[in-house]
Short mmCIF file of C-alpha atoms and ligand atoms in Angstrom, two decimals:
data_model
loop_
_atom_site.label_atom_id
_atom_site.label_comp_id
_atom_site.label_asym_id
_atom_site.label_seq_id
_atom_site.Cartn_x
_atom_site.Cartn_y
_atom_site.Cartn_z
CA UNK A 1 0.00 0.00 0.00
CA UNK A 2 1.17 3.41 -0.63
CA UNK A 3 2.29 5.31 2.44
CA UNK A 4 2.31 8.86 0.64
CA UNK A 5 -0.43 10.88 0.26
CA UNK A 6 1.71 13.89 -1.80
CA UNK A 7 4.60 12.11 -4.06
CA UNK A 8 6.26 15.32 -6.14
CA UNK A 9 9.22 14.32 -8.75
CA UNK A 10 10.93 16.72 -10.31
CA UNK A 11 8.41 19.78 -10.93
CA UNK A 12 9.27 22.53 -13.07
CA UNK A 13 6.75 25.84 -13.19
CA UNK A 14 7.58 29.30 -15.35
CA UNK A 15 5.82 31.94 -16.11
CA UNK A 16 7.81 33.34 -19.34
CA UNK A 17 11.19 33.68 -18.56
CA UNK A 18 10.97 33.88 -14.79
CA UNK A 19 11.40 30.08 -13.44
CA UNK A 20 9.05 29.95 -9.80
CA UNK A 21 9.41 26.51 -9.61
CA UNK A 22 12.69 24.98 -10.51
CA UNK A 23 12.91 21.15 -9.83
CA UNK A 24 10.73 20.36 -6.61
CA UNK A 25 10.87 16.77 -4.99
CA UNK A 26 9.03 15.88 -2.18
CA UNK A 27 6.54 13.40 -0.36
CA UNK A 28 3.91 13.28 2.32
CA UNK A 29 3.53 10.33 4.32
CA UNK A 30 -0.66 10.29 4.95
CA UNK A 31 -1.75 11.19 8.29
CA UNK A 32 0.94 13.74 8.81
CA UNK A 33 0.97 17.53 8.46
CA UNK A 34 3.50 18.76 6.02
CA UNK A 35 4.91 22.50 6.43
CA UNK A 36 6.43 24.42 3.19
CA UNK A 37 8.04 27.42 4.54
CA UNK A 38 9.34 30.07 2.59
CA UNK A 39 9.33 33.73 1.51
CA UNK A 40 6.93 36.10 -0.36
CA UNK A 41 7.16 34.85 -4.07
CA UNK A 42 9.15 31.76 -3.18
CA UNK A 43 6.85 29.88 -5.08
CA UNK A 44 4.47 28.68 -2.08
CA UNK A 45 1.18 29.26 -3.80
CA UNK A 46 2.55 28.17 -7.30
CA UNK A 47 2.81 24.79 -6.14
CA UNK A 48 -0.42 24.20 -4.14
CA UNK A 49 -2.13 25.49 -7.23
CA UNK A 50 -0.01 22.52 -9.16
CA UNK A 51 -1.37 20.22 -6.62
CA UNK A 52 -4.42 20.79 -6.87
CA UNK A 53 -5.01 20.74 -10.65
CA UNK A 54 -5.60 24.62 -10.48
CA UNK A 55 -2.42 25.63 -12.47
CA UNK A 56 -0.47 22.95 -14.56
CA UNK A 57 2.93 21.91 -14.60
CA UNK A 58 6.11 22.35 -17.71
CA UNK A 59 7.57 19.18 -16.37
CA UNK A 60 8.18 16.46 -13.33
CA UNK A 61 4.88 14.95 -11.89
CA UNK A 62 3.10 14.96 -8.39
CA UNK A 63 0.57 12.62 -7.01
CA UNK A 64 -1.70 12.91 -4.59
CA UNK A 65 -2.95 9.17 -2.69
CA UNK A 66 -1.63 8.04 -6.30
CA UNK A 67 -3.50 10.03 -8.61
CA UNK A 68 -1.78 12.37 -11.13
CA UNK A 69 -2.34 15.27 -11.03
CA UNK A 70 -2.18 16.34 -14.88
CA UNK A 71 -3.74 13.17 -15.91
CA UNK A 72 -6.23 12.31 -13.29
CA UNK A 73 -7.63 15.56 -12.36
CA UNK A 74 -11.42 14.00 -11.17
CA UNK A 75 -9.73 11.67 -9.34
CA UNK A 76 -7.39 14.10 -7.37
CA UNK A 77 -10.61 16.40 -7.35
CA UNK A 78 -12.30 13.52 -5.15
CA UNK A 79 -9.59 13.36 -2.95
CA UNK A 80 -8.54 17.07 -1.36
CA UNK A 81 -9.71 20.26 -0.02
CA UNK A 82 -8.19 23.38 -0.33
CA UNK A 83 -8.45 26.60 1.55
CA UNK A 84 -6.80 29.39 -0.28
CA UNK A 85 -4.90 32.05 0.27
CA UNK A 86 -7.41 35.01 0.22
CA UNK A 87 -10.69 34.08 2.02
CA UNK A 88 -13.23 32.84 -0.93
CA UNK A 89 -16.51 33.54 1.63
CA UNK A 90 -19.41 35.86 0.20
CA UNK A 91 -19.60 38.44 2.56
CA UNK A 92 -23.29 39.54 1.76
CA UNK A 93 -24.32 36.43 3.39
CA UNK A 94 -24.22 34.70 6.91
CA UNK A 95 -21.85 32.18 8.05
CA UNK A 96 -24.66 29.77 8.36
CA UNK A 97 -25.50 30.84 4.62
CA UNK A 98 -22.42 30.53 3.12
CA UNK A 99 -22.15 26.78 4.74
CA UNK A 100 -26.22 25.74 3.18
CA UNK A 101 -24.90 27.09 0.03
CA UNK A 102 -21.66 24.90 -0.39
CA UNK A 103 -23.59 22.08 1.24
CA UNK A 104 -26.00 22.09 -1.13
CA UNK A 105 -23.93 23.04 -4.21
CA UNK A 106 -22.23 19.67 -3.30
CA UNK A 107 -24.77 17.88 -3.31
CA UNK A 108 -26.52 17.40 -0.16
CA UNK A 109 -30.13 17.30 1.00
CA UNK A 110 -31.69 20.19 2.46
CA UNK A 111 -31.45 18.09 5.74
CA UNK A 112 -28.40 16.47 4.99
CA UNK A 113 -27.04 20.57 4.67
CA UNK A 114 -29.19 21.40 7.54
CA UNK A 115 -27.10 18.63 9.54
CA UNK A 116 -23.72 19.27 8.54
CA UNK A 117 -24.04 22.87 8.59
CA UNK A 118 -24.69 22.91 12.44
CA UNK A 119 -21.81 20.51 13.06
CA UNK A 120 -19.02 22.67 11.00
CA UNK A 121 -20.28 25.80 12.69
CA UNK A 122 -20.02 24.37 16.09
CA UNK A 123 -16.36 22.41 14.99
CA UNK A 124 -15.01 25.73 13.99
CA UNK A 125 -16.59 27.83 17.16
CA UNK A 126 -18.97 29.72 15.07
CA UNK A 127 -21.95 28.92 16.31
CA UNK A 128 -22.81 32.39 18.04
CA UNK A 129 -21.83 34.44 14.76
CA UNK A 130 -23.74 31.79 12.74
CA UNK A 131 -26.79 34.50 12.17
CA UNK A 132 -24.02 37.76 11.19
CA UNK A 133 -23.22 38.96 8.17
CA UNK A 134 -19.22 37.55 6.77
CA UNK A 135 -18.69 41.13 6.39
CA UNK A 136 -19.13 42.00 10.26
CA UNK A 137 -16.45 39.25 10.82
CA UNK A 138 -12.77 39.11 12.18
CA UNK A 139 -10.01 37.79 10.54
CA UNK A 140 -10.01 34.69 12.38
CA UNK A 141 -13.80 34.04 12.28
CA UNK A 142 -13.40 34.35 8.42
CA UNK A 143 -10.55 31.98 8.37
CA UNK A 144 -12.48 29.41 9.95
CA UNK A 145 -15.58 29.67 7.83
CA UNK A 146 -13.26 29.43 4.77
CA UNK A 147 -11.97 26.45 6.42
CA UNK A 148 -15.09 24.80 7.40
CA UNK A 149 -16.30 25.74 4.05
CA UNK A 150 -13.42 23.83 2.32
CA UNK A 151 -14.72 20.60 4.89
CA UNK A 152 -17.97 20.60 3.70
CA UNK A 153 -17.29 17.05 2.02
CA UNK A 154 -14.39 15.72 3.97
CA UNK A 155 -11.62 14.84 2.24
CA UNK A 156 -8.14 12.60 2.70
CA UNK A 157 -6.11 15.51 2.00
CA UNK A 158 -6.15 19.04 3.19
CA UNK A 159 -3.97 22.28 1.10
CA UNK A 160 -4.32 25.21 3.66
CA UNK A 161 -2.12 28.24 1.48
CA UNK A 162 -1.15 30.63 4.74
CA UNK A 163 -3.57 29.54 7.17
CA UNK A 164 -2.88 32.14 9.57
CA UNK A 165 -1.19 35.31 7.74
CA UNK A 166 -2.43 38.48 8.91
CA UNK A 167 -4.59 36.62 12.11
CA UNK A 168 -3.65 37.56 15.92
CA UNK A 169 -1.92 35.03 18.63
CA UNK A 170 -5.17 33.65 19.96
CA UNK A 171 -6.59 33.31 16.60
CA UNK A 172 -3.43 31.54 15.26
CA UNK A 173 -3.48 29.18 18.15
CA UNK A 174 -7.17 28.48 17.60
CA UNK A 175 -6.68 27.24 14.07
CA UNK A 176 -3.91 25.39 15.16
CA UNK A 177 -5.95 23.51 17.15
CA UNK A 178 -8.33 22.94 14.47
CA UNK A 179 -5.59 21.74 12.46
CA UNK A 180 -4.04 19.25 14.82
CA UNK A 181 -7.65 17.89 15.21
CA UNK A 182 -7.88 16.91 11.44
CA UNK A 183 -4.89 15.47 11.40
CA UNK A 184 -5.86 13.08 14.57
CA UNK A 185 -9.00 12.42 12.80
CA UNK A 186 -6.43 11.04 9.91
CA UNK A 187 -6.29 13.94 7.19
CA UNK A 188 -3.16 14.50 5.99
CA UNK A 189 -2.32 18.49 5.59
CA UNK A 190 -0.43 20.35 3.44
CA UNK A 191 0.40 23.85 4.39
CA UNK A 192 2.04 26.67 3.68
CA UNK A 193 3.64 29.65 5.68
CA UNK A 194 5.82 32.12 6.74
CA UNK A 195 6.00 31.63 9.91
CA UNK A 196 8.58 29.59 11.41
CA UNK A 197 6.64 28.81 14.97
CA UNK A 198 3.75 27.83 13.08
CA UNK A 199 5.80 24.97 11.07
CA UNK A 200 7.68 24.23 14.31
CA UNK A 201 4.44 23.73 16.11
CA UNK A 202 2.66 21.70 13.72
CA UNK A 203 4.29 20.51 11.33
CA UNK A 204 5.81 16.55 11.65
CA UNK A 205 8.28 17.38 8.24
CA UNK A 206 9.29 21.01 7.25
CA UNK A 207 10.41 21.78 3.35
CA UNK A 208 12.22 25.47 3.20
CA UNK A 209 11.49 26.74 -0.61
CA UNK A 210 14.26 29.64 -1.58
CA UNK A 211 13.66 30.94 -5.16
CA UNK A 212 11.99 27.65 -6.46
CA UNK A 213 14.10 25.15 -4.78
CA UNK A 214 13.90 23.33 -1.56
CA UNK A 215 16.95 24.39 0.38
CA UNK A 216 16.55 22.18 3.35
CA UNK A 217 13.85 19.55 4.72
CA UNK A 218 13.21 17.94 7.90
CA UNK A 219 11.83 17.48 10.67
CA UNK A 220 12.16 21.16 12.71
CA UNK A 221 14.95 18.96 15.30
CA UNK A 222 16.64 18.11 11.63
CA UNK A 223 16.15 21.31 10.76
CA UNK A 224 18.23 22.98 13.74
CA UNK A 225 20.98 20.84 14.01
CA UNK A 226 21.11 21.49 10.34
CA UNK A 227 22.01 25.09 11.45
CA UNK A 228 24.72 23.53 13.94
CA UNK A 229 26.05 23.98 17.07
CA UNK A 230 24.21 26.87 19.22
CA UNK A 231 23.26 29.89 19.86
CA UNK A 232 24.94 32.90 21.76
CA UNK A 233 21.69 35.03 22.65
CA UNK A 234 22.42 38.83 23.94
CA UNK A 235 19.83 40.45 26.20
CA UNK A 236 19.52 43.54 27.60
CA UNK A 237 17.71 44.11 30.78
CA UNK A 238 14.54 44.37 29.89
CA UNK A 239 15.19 40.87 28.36
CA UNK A 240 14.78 41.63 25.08
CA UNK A 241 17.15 40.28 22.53
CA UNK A 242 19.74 42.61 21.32
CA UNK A 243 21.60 39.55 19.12
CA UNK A 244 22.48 36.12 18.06
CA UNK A 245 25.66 34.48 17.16
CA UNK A 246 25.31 30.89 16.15
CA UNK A 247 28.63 29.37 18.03
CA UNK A 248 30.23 25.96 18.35
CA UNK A 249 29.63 26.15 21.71
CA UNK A 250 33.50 25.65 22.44
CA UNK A 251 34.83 27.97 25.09
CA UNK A 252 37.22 30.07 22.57
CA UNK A 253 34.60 30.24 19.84
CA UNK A 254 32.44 31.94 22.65
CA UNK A 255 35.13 33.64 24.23
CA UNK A 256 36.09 35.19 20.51
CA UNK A 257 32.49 35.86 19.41
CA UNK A 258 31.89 37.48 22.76
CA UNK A 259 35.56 39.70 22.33
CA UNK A 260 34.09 41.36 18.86
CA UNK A 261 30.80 42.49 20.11
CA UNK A 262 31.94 43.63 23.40
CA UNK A 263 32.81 46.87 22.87
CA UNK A 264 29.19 47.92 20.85
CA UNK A 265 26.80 46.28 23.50
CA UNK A 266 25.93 47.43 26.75
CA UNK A 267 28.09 46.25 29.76
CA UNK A 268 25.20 44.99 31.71
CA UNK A 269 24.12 42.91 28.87
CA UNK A 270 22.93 39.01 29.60
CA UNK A 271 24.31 35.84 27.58
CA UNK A 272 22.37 33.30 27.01
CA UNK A 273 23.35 30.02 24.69
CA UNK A 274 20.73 28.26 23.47
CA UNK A 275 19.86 25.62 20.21
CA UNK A 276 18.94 27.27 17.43
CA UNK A 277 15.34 28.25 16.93
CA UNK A 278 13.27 27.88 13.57
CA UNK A 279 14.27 31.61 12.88
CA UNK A 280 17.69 30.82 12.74
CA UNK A 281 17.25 28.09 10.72
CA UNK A 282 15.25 30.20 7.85
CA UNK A 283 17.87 33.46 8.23
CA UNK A 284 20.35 30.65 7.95
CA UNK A 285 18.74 28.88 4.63
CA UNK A 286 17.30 31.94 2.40
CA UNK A 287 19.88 33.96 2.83
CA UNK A 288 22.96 33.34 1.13
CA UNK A 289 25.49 34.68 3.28
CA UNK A 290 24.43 34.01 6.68
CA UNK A 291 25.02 30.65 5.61
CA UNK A 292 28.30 31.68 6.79
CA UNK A 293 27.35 30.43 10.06
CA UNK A 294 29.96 32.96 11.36
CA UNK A 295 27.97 35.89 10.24
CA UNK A 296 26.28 38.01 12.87
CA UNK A 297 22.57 37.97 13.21
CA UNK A 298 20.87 40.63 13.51
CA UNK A 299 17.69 39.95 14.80
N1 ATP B 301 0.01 33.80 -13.01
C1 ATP B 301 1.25 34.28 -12.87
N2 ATP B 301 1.87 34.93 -13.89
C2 ATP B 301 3.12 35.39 -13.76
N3 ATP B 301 3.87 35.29 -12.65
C3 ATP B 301 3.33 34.65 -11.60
C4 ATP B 301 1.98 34.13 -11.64
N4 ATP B 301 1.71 33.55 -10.44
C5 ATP B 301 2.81 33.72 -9.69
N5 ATP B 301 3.78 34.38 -10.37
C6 ATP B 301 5.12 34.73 -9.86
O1 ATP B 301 5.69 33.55 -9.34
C7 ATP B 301 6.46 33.83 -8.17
C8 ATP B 301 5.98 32.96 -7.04
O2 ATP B 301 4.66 33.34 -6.67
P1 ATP B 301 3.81 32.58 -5.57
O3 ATP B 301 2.51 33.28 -5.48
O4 ATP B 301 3.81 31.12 -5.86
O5 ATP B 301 4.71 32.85 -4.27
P2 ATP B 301 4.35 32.62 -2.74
O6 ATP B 301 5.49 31.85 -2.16
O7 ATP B 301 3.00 32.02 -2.64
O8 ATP B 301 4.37 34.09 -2.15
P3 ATP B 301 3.47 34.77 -1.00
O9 ATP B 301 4.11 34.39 0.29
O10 ATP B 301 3.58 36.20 -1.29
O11 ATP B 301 2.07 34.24 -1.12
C9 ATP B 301 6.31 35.32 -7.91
O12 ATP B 301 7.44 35.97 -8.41
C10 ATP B 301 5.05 35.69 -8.70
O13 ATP B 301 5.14 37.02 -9.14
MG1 MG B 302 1.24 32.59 -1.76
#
């Protein structure tokens, strides 16, 4: 039996001259979340679109639970969700109103819709904005519905593009509840972001895309060592972070890393050494010469 739920060989996307997607392997055991990190115009939303039959391929070939994507398009159809990037909700209507629409454009019974619309709004804790208007909601109310909307018919595999961009902390961690809880139910996710805590948090393998091409991919343990060593962390008093220097750790690394920035901090600064956090790890991999590892950090 297959154990992947995304297989990608190869992939190749351009847009005239300008090559987004450049080569692109990577699989997605089923039942996991996967986490594609990476910059504005990396190529993030290029690829889901691939994936899910939106946009087409120049070359390579991805599968999702075995289907291909260019050639079996109804099949893969039958087989994910996707929640977009911008919120596809009508805004004129109610929450509960958007949900009897897409329950009934996909083919349920007036009760049937009835049914399932009460259990998505009370899943995704919308059950006391059920009877407002989308366009009295917040950011993360909207992100829900779009997401509950996108469940209507539940699916094996779930493409959330930037579930969380532009939300606050309590609304972040709310979805990522949501999204842990689909993947216990055994959906296997696919998301992109730009956050690093977000992938650290949820993800079980991380991919960093750089200009079309994965730079590094792991789990977010894999991911930091990749980065090496530690970190020498700089406070000042207030305990907010003034820099990083990513260190072997070895007394006269620290002892010469500490030497150069002596003289521009503040005497009463605090040192800390610590692993390297997901943040490290992306400064590290998209840009080129922080790859250095000896490079400062600003942070
Ligand atoms: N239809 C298109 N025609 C031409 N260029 C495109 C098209 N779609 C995307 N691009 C270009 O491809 C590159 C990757 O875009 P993409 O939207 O995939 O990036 P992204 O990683 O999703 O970025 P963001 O974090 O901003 O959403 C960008 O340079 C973008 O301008
Ligand atoms: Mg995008």
């Amino acid at each position: 039996m297959n154990v992947y739920a995304i297989e990608v060989k190869s992939l190749r996307k351009s847009y005239g001259a300008h090559t987004v997607l450049d080569g692109i392997d990577l699989s997605v055991m089923k039942g996991t979340i996967f986490a594609l990190l990476g910059p504005n115009g990396a190529g993030k939303t290029t690829l889901i679109h691939i994936l899910s039959t939106l946009s087409s391929p120049d070359g390579g070939s991805a599968r999702i639970v075995g289907h291909d994507v260019v050639t079996e398009r109804s099949a893969v159809h039958g087989s994910i969700s996707l929640t977009g990037q911008f919120a596809a909700v009508d805004e004129v209507l109610t929450g509960q109103e958007n949900l009897m629409m897409m329950c009934r454009l996909s083919g349920l019974s007036a009760t049937e819709a009835r049914t399932r619309t009460a259990e998505l709004l009370k899943r995704f804790e919308l059950q006391a904005a059920a009877g407002k208007r989308v366009k009295a909601y917040s950011g993360g109310m909207r992100r829900r519905l779009d997401l509950a909307l996108s469940l209507v018919v539940p699916r094996p595999v779930l493409f959330l593009d930037e579930p969380t961009t532009g939300l606050d902390t309590v609304s972040r961690r709310s979805l990522w509840d949501i999204i842990l809880q689909l993947k216990r139910q055994g959906m296997t996710i696919f998301l992109t972001t730009q956050y690093l805590e977000e992938a650290d948090q949820l993800a079980d393998e991380i991919a960093v895309l750089n200009k079309g091409r994965i730079v590094a991919s792991g789990t977010a343990e894999e991911l930091k060592a990749r980065v090496g060593g530690e970190v020498i962390e700089l406070r000042n008093q207030l305990d907010e972070v003034l820099m990083t220097i990513p260190t072997s750790g070895s007394l006269s690394d620290v002892q010469h890393s500490l030497s150069e920035v002596a003289a521009v901090l503040p005497p009463d600064a605090r040192v800390v050494i610590r692993k390297p956090s997901m943040d490290d790890v992306f400064l590290a991999l998209t840009t080129t010469t922080s790859a250095e590892h000896k490079e400062v950090i600003h942070v």
